[in-house]
PDB file of C-alpha atoms and ligand atoms in Angstrom:
ATOM      1  CA  MET A 433       0.036  -0.018   0.094  1.00  0.00           C
ATOM      2  CA  GLN A 434       1.497   3.487  -0.781  1.00  0.00           C
ATOM      3  CA  ASN A 435       1.395   5.973   1.880  1.00  0.00           C
ATOM      4  CA  GLU A 436       1.333   9.524   0.249  1.00  0.00           C
ATOM      5  CA  THR A 437       2.881  11.127   3.228  1.00  0.00           C
ATOM      6  CA  LEU A 438       6.173   9.259   3.093  1.00  0.00           C
ATOM      7  CA  PRO A 439       9.190  10.989   1.318  1.00  0.00           C
ATOM      8  CA  GLY A 440       9.646   8.354  -1.379  1.00  0.00           C
ATOM      9  CA  SER A 441       5.876   8.012  -2.052  1.00  0.00           C
ATOM     10  CA  GLY A 442       5.313   7.112  -5.784  1.00  0.00           C
ATOM     11  CA  LEU A 443       8.944   7.632  -6.812  1.00  0.00           C
ATOM     12  CA  SER A 444      10.834   5.435  -9.315  1.00  0.00           C
ATOM     13  CA  ILE A 445      14.541   5.474  -8.771  1.00  0.00           C
ATOM     14  CA  GLY A 446      17.517   3.907 -10.763  1.00  0.00           C
ATOM     15  CA  ILE A 447      20.718   3.395  -8.868  1.00  0.00           C
ATOM     16  CA  ILE A 448      24.108   2.781 -10.553  1.00  0.00           C
ATOM     17  CA  MET A 449      26.112   1.259  -7.758  1.00  0.00           C
ATOM     18  CA  ASP A 450      29.541   2.565  -8.648  1.00  0.00           C
ATOM     19  CA  GLY A 451      32.759   2.963  -6.895  1.00  0.00           C
ATOM     20  CA  ASN A 452      33.275  -0.437  -5.077  1.00  0.00           C
ATOM     21  CA  GLY A 453      36.641  -1.085  -6.780  1.00  0.00           C
ATOM     22  CA  ARG A 454      37.964   2.337  -5.699  1.00  0.00           C
ATOM     23  CA  TRP A 455      36.608   1.924  -2.185  1.00  0.00           C
ATOM     24  CA  ALA A 456      38.608  -1.293  -1.803  1.00  0.00           C
ATOM     25  CA  LYS A 457      41.784   0.004  -3.409  1.00  0.00           C
ATOM     26  CA  LYS A 458      41.785   2.918  -0.933  1.00  0.00           C
ATOM     27  CA  ARG A 459      41.834   0.508   1.886  1.00  0.00           C
ATOM     28  CA  GLY A 460      44.467  -1.846   0.322  1.00  0.00           C
ATOM     29  CA  LEU A 461      41.713  -4.555  -0.203  1.00  0.00           C
ATOM     30  CA  PRO A 462      40.917  -6.740  -3.095  1.00  0.00           C
ATOM     31  CA  ARG A 463      38.165  -5.421  -5.372  1.00  0.00           C
ATOM     32  CA  THR A 464      35.768  -8.201  -4.275  1.00  0.00           C
ATOM     33  CA  MET A 465      35.636  -6.784  -0.744  1.00  0.00           C
ATOM     34  CA  GLY A 466      34.442  -3.388  -2.273  1.00  0.00           C
ATOM     35  CA  HIS A 467      31.647  -5.521  -3.933  1.00  0.00           C
ATOM     36  CA  LYS A 468      30.859  -7.341  -0.577  1.00  0.00           C
ATOM     37  CA  LYS A 469      30.548  -3.976   1.197  1.00  0.00           C
ATOM     38  CA  GLY A 470      28.505  -2.695  -1.760  1.00  0.00           C
ATOM     39  CA  ALA A 471      26.131  -5.700  -1.518  1.00  0.00           C
ATOM     40  CA  GLU A 472      25.541  -4.821   2.186  1.00  0.00           C
ATOM     41  CA  VAL A 473      24.742  -1.252   1.265  1.00  0.00           C
ATOM     42  CA  PHE A 474      22.506  -2.494  -1.540  1.00  0.00           C
ATOM     43  CA  MET A 475      20.482  -4.677   1.013  1.00  0.00           C
ATOM     44  CA  ASP A 476      20.070  -1.800   3.353  1.00  0.00           C
ATOM     45  CA  ILE A 477      19.119   0.838   0.756  1.00  0.00           C
ATOM     46  CA  GLY A 478      16.591  -1.637  -0.769  1.00  0.00           C
ATOM     47  CA  ARG A 479      14.844  -1.977   2.512  1.00  0.00           C
ATOM     48  CA  TYR A 480      15.013   1.689   3.189  1.00  0.00           C
ATOM     49  CA  CYS A 481      13.426   2.591  -0.165  1.00  0.00           C
ATOM     50  CA  SER A 482      10.543   0.319   0.792  1.00  0.00           C
ATOM     51  CA  ASP A 483      10.299   1.957   4.170  1.00  0.00           C
ATOM     52  CA  ILE A 484       9.994   5.333   2.615  1.00  0.00           C
ATOM     53  CA  GLY A 485       7.320   4.501   0.194  1.00  0.00           C
ATOM     54  CA  VAL A 486       9.325   4.192  -3.099  1.00  0.00           C
ATOM     55  CA  GLU A 487       7.222   2.533  -5.846  1.00  0.00           C
ATOM     56  CA  SER A 488      10.113   0.925  -7.655  1.00  0.00           C
ATOM     57  CA  VAL A 489      13.833   0.875  -7.519  1.00  0.00           C
ATOM     58  CA  PHE A 490      16.274  -0.441 -10.149  1.00  0.00           C
ATOM     59  CA  PHE A 491      19.736  -1.450  -8.973  1.00  0.00           C
ATOM     60  CA  TYR A 492      22.390  -1.985 -11.571  1.00  0.00           C
ATOM     61  CA  ALA A 493      24.336  -4.935 -10.284  1.00  0.00           C
ATOM     62  CA  PHE A 494      26.115  -6.505 -13.401  1.00  0.00           C
ATOM     63  CA  SER A 495      26.289  -5.138 -16.942  1.00  0.00           C
ATOM     64  CA  THR A 496      26.459  -7.176 -20.216  1.00  0.00           C
ATOM     65  CA  GLU A 497      29.977  -5.559 -20.510  1.00  0.00           C
ATOM     66  CA  ASN A 498      31.152  -6.560 -17.041  1.00  0.00           C
ATOM     67  CA  TRP A 499      32.123 -10.043 -18.074  1.00  0.00           C
ATOM     68  CA  ILE A 500      35.397  -8.721 -19.403  1.00  0.00           C
ATOM     69  CA  ARG A 501      36.554  -7.997 -15.901  1.00  0.00           C
ATOM     70  CA  PRO A 502      39.110 -10.369 -14.191  1.00  0.00           C
ATOM     71  CA  ALA A 503      37.579 -13.890 -13.739  1.00  0.00           C
ATOM     72  CA  ASP A 504      37.933 -13.807  -9.825  1.00  0.00           C
ATOM     73  CA  GLU A 505      36.067 -10.430  -9.667  1.00  0.00           C
ATOM     74  CA  VAL A 506      33.221 -11.814 -11.977  1.00  0.00           C
ATOM     75  CA  SER A 507      33.086 -14.876  -9.884  1.00  0.00           C
ATOM     76  CA  GLY A 508      33.145 -12.862  -6.668  1.00  0.00           C
ATOM     77  CA  ILE A 509      30.026 -10.764  -7.794  1.00  0.00           C
ATOM     78  CA  MET A 510      28.158 -13.894  -8.964  1.00  0.00           C
ATOM     79  CA  ARG A 511      28.805 -15.416  -5.613  1.00  0.00           C
ATOM     80  CA  LEU A 512      27.413 -12.452  -3.821  1.00  0.00           C
ATOM     81  CA  PHE A 513      24.490 -12.508  -6.192  1.00  0.00           C
ATOM     82  CA  GLY A 514      23.932 -16.254  -5.274  1.00  0.00           C
ATOM     83  CA  GLU A 515      23.953 -15.428  -1.563  1.00  0.00           C
ATOM     84  CA  TYR A 516      21.496 -12.647  -2.168  1.00  0.00           C
ATOM     85  CA  LEU A 517      19.081 -15.012  -3.983  1.00  0.00           C
ATOM     86  CA  ILE A 518      18.840 -16.937  -0.769  1.00  0.00           C
ATOM     87  CA  LYS A 519      18.477 -13.873   1.592  1.00  0.00           C
ATOM     88  CA  ALA A 520      15.891 -12.317  -0.681  1.00  0.00           C
ATOM     89  CA  PHE A 521      13.416 -14.891   0.255  1.00  0.00           C
ATOM     90  CA  ASP A 522      12.884 -12.786   3.469  1.00  0.00           C
ATOM     91  CA  TYR A 523      11.227  -9.921   1.532  1.00  0.00           C
ATOM     92  CA  LYS A 524       7.777 -11.436   2.355  1.00  0.00           C
ATOM     93  CA  LYS A 525       7.362  -9.529   5.542  1.00  0.00           C
ATOM     94  CA  ASP A 526       8.289  -6.255   3.697  1.00  0.00           C
ATOM     95  CA  ASN A 527       5.727  -6.970   1.027  1.00  0.00           C
ATOM     96  CA  ILE A 528       8.362  -6.358  -1.651  1.00  0.00           C
ATOM     97  CA  ARG A 529       7.947  -7.675  -5.113  1.00  0.00           C
ATOM     98  CA  LEU A 530      11.201  -8.727  -6.785  1.00  0.00           C
ATOM     99  CA  LYS A 531      12.078  -8.554 -10.522  1.00  0.00           C
ATOM    100  CA  PHE A 532      15.274  -9.320 -12.275  1.00  0.00           C
ATOM    101  CA  LEU A 533      16.037  -7.463 -15.510  1.00  0.00           C
ATOM    102  CA  GLY A 534      18.630  -8.561 -18.136  1.00  0.00           C
ATOM    103  CA  ASP A 535      19.634 -11.706 -20.186  1.00  0.00           C
ATOM    104  CA  ARG A 536      19.685 -14.622 -17.598  1.00  0.00           C
ATOM    105  CA  SER A 537      20.680 -17.267 -20.238  1.00  0.00           C
ATOM    106  CA  ARG A 538      24.410 -16.763 -19.278  1.00  0.00           C
ATOM    107  CA  LEU A 539      23.766 -17.348 -15.536  1.00  0.00           C
ATOM    108  CA  PRO A 540      23.901 -20.737 -13.806  1.00  0.00           C
ATOM    109  CA  ALA A 541      20.792 -22.687 -14.237  1.00  0.00           C
ATOM    110  CA  GLU A 542      20.227 -22.935 -10.399  1.00  0.00           C
ATOM    111  CA  TYR A 543      20.338 -19.117 -10.360  1.00  0.00           C
ATOM    112  CA  GLN A 544      17.754 -18.858 -13.164  1.00  0.00           C
ATOM    113  CA  ALA A 545      15.507 -21.180 -11.167  1.00  0.00           C
ATOM    114  CA  ARG A 546      15.801 -19.140  -8.032  1.00  0.00           C
ATOM    115  CA  MET A 547      15.178 -15.885  -9.817  1.00  0.00           C
ATOM    116  CA  GLN A 548      11.923 -17.329 -11.365  1.00  0.00           C
ATOM    117  CA  GLU A 549      10.897 -18.758  -7.921  1.00  0.00           C
ATOM    118  CA  LEU A 550      11.360 -15.226  -6.300  1.00  0.00           C
ATOM    119  CA  GLU A 551       9.723 -13.381  -9.137  1.00  0.00           C
ATOM    120  CA  GLU A 552       6.595 -15.857  -9.053  1.00  0.00           C
ATOM    121  CA  GLY A 553       6.534 -16.007  -5.358  1.00  0.00           C
ATOM    122  CA  SER A 554       6.430 -12.165  -4.934  1.00  0.00           C
ATOM    123  CA  ALA A 555       4.196 -11.319  -7.940  1.00  0.00           C
ATOM    124  CA  ASP A 556       1.125 -10.862  -5.857  1.00  0.00           C
ATOM    125  CA  ARG A 557       2.652  -8.537  -3.294  1.00  0.00           C
ATOM    126  CA  THR A 558       1.460  -4.820  -3.273  1.00  0.00           C
ATOM    127  CA  GLY A 559       4.524  -2.978  -1.842  1.00  0.00           C
ATOM    128  CA  MET A 560       7.549  -1.721  -3.791  1.00  0.00           C
ATOM    129  CA  THR A 561       9.058  -3.440  -6.730  1.00  0.00           C
ATOM    130  CA  LEU A 562      12.766  -3.964  -6.243  1.00  0.00           C
ATOM    131  CA  ASN A 563      14.444  -4.640  -9.605  1.00  0.00           C
ATOM    132  CA  ILE A 564      17.988  -6.127  -9.901  1.00  0.00           C
ATOM    133  CA  CYS A 565      19.624  -5.560 -13.449  1.00  0.00           C
ATOM    134  CA  MET A 566      21.799  -8.556 -13.779  1.00  0.00           C
ATOM    135  CA  ASN A 567      23.687  -9.236 -17.097  1.00  0.00           C
ATOM    136  CA  TYR A 568      21.787  -6.067 -18.163  1.00  0.00           C
ATOM    137  CA  GLY A 569      22.512  -3.640 -20.895  1.00  0.00           C
ATOM    138  CA  GLY A 570      20.180  -0.963 -22.078  1.00  0.00           C
ATOM    139  CA  ARG A 571      21.193  -1.531 -25.732  1.00  0.00           C
ATOM    140  CA  ASP A 572      20.706  -5.304 -25.364  1.00  0.00           C
ATOM    141  CA  GLU A 573      17.175  -4.617 -23.803  1.00  0.00           C
ATOM    142  CA  ILE A 574      16.230  -2.548 -26.824  1.00  0.00           C
ATOM    143  CA  ALA A 575      17.580  -5.159 -29.270  1.00  0.00           C
ATOM    144  CA  HIS A 576      15.528  -7.772 -27.223  1.00  0.00           C
ATOM    145  CA  ALA A 577      12.324  -5.620 -27.522  1.00  0.00           C
ATOM    146  CA  ALA A 578      12.985  -5.262 -31.223  1.00  0.00           C
ATOM    147  CA  ARG A 579      13.276  -9.047 -31.712  1.00  0.00           C
ATOM    148  CA  THR A 580      10.056  -9.629 -29.618  1.00  0.00           C
ATOM    149  CA  LEU A 581       8.100  -7.229 -31.791  1.00  0.00           C
ATOM    150  CA  ALA A 582       9.648  -8.454 -34.919  1.00  0.00           C
ATOM    151  CA  ALA A 583       8.598 -12.083 -34.177  1.00  0.00           C
ATOM    152  CA  LYS A 584       5.077 -10.940 -33.664  1.00  0.00           C
ATOM    153  CA  VAL A 585       5.099  -9.201 -37.011  1.00  0.00           C
ATOM    154  CA  GLN A 586       6.405 -12.409 -38.610  1.00  0.00           C
ATOM    155  CA  ALA A 587       3.654 -14.351 -37.010  1.00  0.00           C
ATOM    156  CA  GLY A 588       1.135 -11.973 -38.358  1.00  0.00           C
ATOM    157  CA  GLU A 589       0.046 -10.764 -34.894  1.00  0.00           C
ATOM    158  CA  LEU A 590       1.331  -7.140 -35.356  1.00  0.00           C
ATOM    159  CA  ARG A 591       1.677  -4.737 -38.319  1.00  0.00           C
ATOM    160  CA  PRO A 592       4.990  -2.784 -38.615  1.00  0.00           C
ATOM    161  CA  GLU A 593       3.156   0.464 -38.511  1.00  0.00           C
ATOM    162  CA  GLU A 594       1.679  -0.509 -35.171  1.00  0.00           C
ATOM    163  CA  ILE A 595       5.071  -0.369 -33.555  1.00  0.00           C
ATOM    164  CA  ASP A 596       5.044   2.774 -31.505  1.00  0.00           C
ATOM    165  CA  VAL A 597       6.744   3.979 -28.316  1.00  0.00           C
ATOM    166  CA  GLU A 598       4.040   2.421 -26.141  1.00  0.00           C
ATOM    167  CA  ARG A 599       4.568  -1.058 -27.745  1.00  0.00           C
ATOM    168  CA  MET A 600       8.251  -0.636 -27.510  1.00  0.00           C
ATOM    169  CA  SER A 601       7.913   0.268 -23.798  1.00  0.00           C
ATOM    170  CA  GLY A 602       5.905  -2.887 -23.286  1.00  0.00           C
ATOM    171  CA  ALA A 603       8.488  -5.073 -24.843  1.00  0.00           C
ATOM    172  CA  MET A 604      11.125  -3.941 -22.371  1.00  0.00           C
ATOM    173  CA  TYR A 605      12.180  -5.819 -19.386  1.00  0.00           C
ATOM    174  CA  THR A 606      10.531  -3.003 -17.411  1.00  0.00           C
ATOM    175  CA  ALA A 607       7.078  -3.416 -19.068  1.00  0.00           C
ATOM    176  CA  GLY A 608       4.383  -1.985 -16.790  1.00  0.00           C
ATOM    177  CA  GLN A 609       6.716  -0.037 -14.454  1.00  0.00           C
ATOM    178  CA  LYS A 610       7.145   3.548 -14.225  1.00  0.00           C
ATOM    179  CA  ASP A 611      10.253   5.046 -15.927  1.00  0.00           C
ATOM    180  CA  PRO A 612      12.820   6.235 -13.294  1.00  0.00           C
ATOM    181  CA  ASP A 613      12.099   9.757 -11.943  1.00  0.00           C
ATOM    182  CA  PHE A 614      15.854  10.037 -11.340  1.00  0.00           C
ATOM    183  CA  ILE A 615      18.863   8.019 -11.611  1.00  0.00           C
ATOM    184  CA  LEU A 616      21.506   8.254  -8.980  1.00  0.00           C
ATOM    185  CA  ARG A 617      25.125   7.659  -9.677  1.00  0.00           C
ATOM    186  CA  PRO A 618      27.596   7.817  -6.777  1.00  0.00           C
ATOM    187  CA  SER A 619      31.420   7.992  -7.315  1.00  0.00           C
ATOM    188  CA  GLY A 620      31.627  11.165  -9.125  1.00  0.00           C
ATOM    189  CA  GLU A 621      31.128   9.618 -12.741  1.00  0.00           C
ATOM    190  CA  LYS A 622      28.632  11.324 -14.989  1.00  0.00           C
ATOM    191  CA  ARG A 623      27.588   8.576 -17.275  1.00  0.00           C
ATOM    192  CA  LEU A 624      24.595   6.300 -17.886  1.00  0.00           C
ATOM    193  CA  SER A 625      27.045   3.267 -18.807  1.00  0.00           C
ATOM    194  CA  ASN A 626      24.235   1.549 -20.883  1.00  0.00           C
ATOM    195  CA  PHE A 627      21.883   1.643 -17.897  1.00  0.00           C
ATOM    196  CA  MET A 628      18.036   2.110 -18.756  1.00  0.00           C
ATOM    197  CA  LEU A 629      18.730   3.881 -22.092  1.00  0.00           C
ATOM    198  CA  TRP A 630      15.118   3.614 -23.156  1.00  0.00           C
ATOM    199  CA  GLN A 631      13.581   4.435 -19.810  1.00  0.00           C
ATOM    200  CA  ALA A 632      15.965   7.359 -18.934  1.00  0.00           C
ATOM    201  CA  ALA A 633      14.394   9.703 -21.525  1.00  0.00           C
ATOM    202  CA  TYR A 634      13.275  12.235 -19.070  1.00  0.00           C
ATOM    203  CA  SER A 635      15.003  10.895 -15.851  1.00  0.00           C
ATOM    204  CA  GLU A 636      16.797  13.473 -13.749  1.00  0.00           C
ATOM    205  CA  LEU A 637      20.498  12.583 -13.281  1.00  0.00           C
ATOM    206  CA  ILE A 638      21.722  12.934  -9.818  1.00  0.00           C
ATOM    207  CA  GLU A 639      25.446  12.270  -9.240  1.00  0.00           C
ATOM    208  CA  LEU A 640      27.237  12.188  -5.881  1.00  0.00           C
ATOM    209  CA  ASP A 641      30.725  12.510  -4.973  1.00  0.00           C
ATOM    210  CA  LYS A 642      30.759   9.586  -2.763  1.00  0.00           C
ATOM    211  CA  LEU A 643      31.648   5.837  -3.441  1.00  0.00           C
ATOM    212  CA  TRP A 644      28.742   3.296  -3.249  1.00  0.00           C
ATOM    213  CA  PRO A 645      29.991   1.369  -0.308  1.00  0.00           C
ATOM    214  CA  ASP A 646      29.957   4.760   1.716  1.00  0.00           C
ATOM    215  CA  PHE A 647      26.459   5.522   0.519  1.00  0.00           C
ATOM    216  CA  THR A 648      23.965   5.904   3.483  1.00  0.00           C
ATOM    217  CA  ARG A 649      20.263   6.324   3.852  1.00  0.00           C
ATOM    218  CA  ALA A 650      20.848  10.017   4.586  1.00  0.00           C
ATOM    219  CA  ASP A 651      22.392  10.296   1.062  1.00  0.00           C
ATOM    220  CA  LEU A 652      19.203   8.821  -0.328  1.00  0.00           C
ATOM    221  CA  ASP A 653      17.213  11.371   1.562  1.00  0.00           C
ATOM    222  CA  ALA A 654      19.468  14.140   0.158  1.00  0.00           C
ATOM    223  CA  ALA A 655      18.939  12.805  -3.399  1.00  0.00           C
ATOM    224  CA  ILE A 656      15.179  12.880  -3.115  1.00  0.00           C
ATOM    225  CA  ALA A 657      15.254  16.375  -1.789  1.00  0.00           C
ATOM    226  CA  GLU A 658      17.514  17.297  -4.755  1.00  0.00           C
ATOM    227  CA  PHE A 659      15.162  15.663  -7.226  1.00  0.00           C
ATOM    228  CA  ASN A 660      12.169  17.612  -5.542  1.00  0.00           C
ATOM    229  CA  ARG A 661      13.967  20.864  -6.260  1.00  0.00           C
ATOM    230  CA  ARG A 662      14.446  20.052  -9.985  1.00  0.00           C
ATOM    231  CA  SER A 663      11.947  21.441 -12.475  1.00  0.00           C
ATOM    232  CA  ARG A 664      10.715  18.786 -14.956  1.00  0.00           C
ATOM    233  CA  ARG A 665       9.315  19.937 -18.237  1.00  0.00           C
ATOM    234  CA  PHE A 666       8.940  16.696 -20.361  1.00  0.00           C
ATOM    235  CA  GLY A 667       9.747  18.696 -23.577  1.00  0.00           C
ATOM    236  CA  GLY A 668       7.244  21.428 -22.526  1.00  0.00           C
ATOM    237  CA  VAL A 669       8.057  24.876 -21.153  1.00  0.00           C
TER     238      VAL A 669
HETATM  239  C1  LIG B1585      30.560  -0.961  -9.999  1.00  0.00           C
HETATM  240  O1  LIG B1585      31.688  -0.479  -9.211  1.00  0.00           O
HETATM  241  C2  LIG B1585      30.011  -2.149  -9.305  1.00  0.00           C
HETATM  242  C3  LIG B1585      29.756  -3.400  -9.962  1.00  0.00           C
HETATM  243  C4  LIG B1585      30.212  -3.708 -11.409  1.00  0.00           C
HETATM  244  C5  LIG B1585      29.210  -4.442  -9.309  1.00  0.00           C
HETATM  245  C6  LIG B1585      27.986  -4.189  -8.395  1.00  0.00           C
HETATM  246  C7  LIG B1585      27.834  -5.351  -7.497  1.00  0.00           C
HETATM  247  C8  LIG B1585      27.405  -5.391  -6.144  1.00  0.00           C
HETATM  248  C9  LIG B1585      27.024  -4.051  -5.280  1.00  0.00           C
HETATM  249  C10 LIG B1585      27.060  -6.581  -5.389  1.00  0.00           C
HETATM  250  C11 LIG B1585      26.411  -7.761  -6.104  1.00  0.00           C
HETATM  251  C12 LIG B1585      25.069  -7.535  -6.306  1.00  0.00           C
HETATM  252  C13 LIG B1585      24.059  -7.996  -5.624  1.00  0.00           C
HETATM  253  C14 LIG B1585      22.616  -7.709  -6.164  1.00  0.00           C
HETATM  254  C15 LIG B1585      24.147  -8.766  -4.357  1.00  0.00           C
HETATM  255  P1  LIG B1585      33.115  -0.610  -9.793  1.00  0.00           P
HETATM  256  O2  LIG B1585      33.721  -2.016  -9.407  1.00  0.00           O
HETATM  257  O3  LIG B1585      33.077  -0.451 -11.309  1.00  0.00           O
HETATM  258  O4  LIG B1585      33.920   0.500  -9.123  1.00  0.00           O
HETATM  259  P2  LIG B1585      35.118   1.249  -9.502  1.00  0.00           P
HETATM  260  O5  LIG B1585      34.612   2.210 -10.765  1.00  0.00           O
HETATM  261  O6  LIG B1585      35.611   2.022  -8.361  1.00  0.00           O
HETATM  262  O7  LIG B1585      36.172   0.271  -9.976  1.00  0.00           O
END
């Protein structure tokens, strides 16, 4: 149930969890330790988003390009993700719906099965939707949507001239969800890095000079306050 008086009420937020590697390097630790701390912050901020009434949140956990990282770093992130897939069964009491966005075909079969179980088991919940973008790429998502619609055309279920923005949106992994009101990127970088390219058309970009493992609930409050000060015109005046 959405409570209109909460600070995050009705908001859709995208979060690029950046800076884990630098956080670890600054402490002389292996990069995987930065991801471990980043995963703890992700757990806490996910719950906090739900507590403050956020409608949907999208966390960028692993991109279609991240496979080129050193093998031990990739396996470290996958291990953290696997641990999360077990912990996430606890979301029942928070009424959180879970969704995984991205191409799962490259993930281990047991992960794919758990992801499906978590999505199906939480589909009827009425609280926040927590989206995890795993092996996700914005360009890959757009290509996937194009293939889905092309197959419908080939099957005679759709005419090419019927393909419009609404149908494209409906063929994205985010079908039925609100586009992000703002996308938050800690670590001082000012790039989308292939995150939600279709959905970010009118998202406000909020960057923060702090690394993701140092990100706090107060930083999210500050980002929401910053978003509320922005004037959005959606192409109008
Ligand atoms: C970007 O920081 C971060 C990632 C590529 C991985 C994010 C993964 C997690 C927070 C944990 C796993 C996810 C779940 C859902 C449990 P970077 O490594 O590029 O940082 P840098 O720019 O400082 O090197």
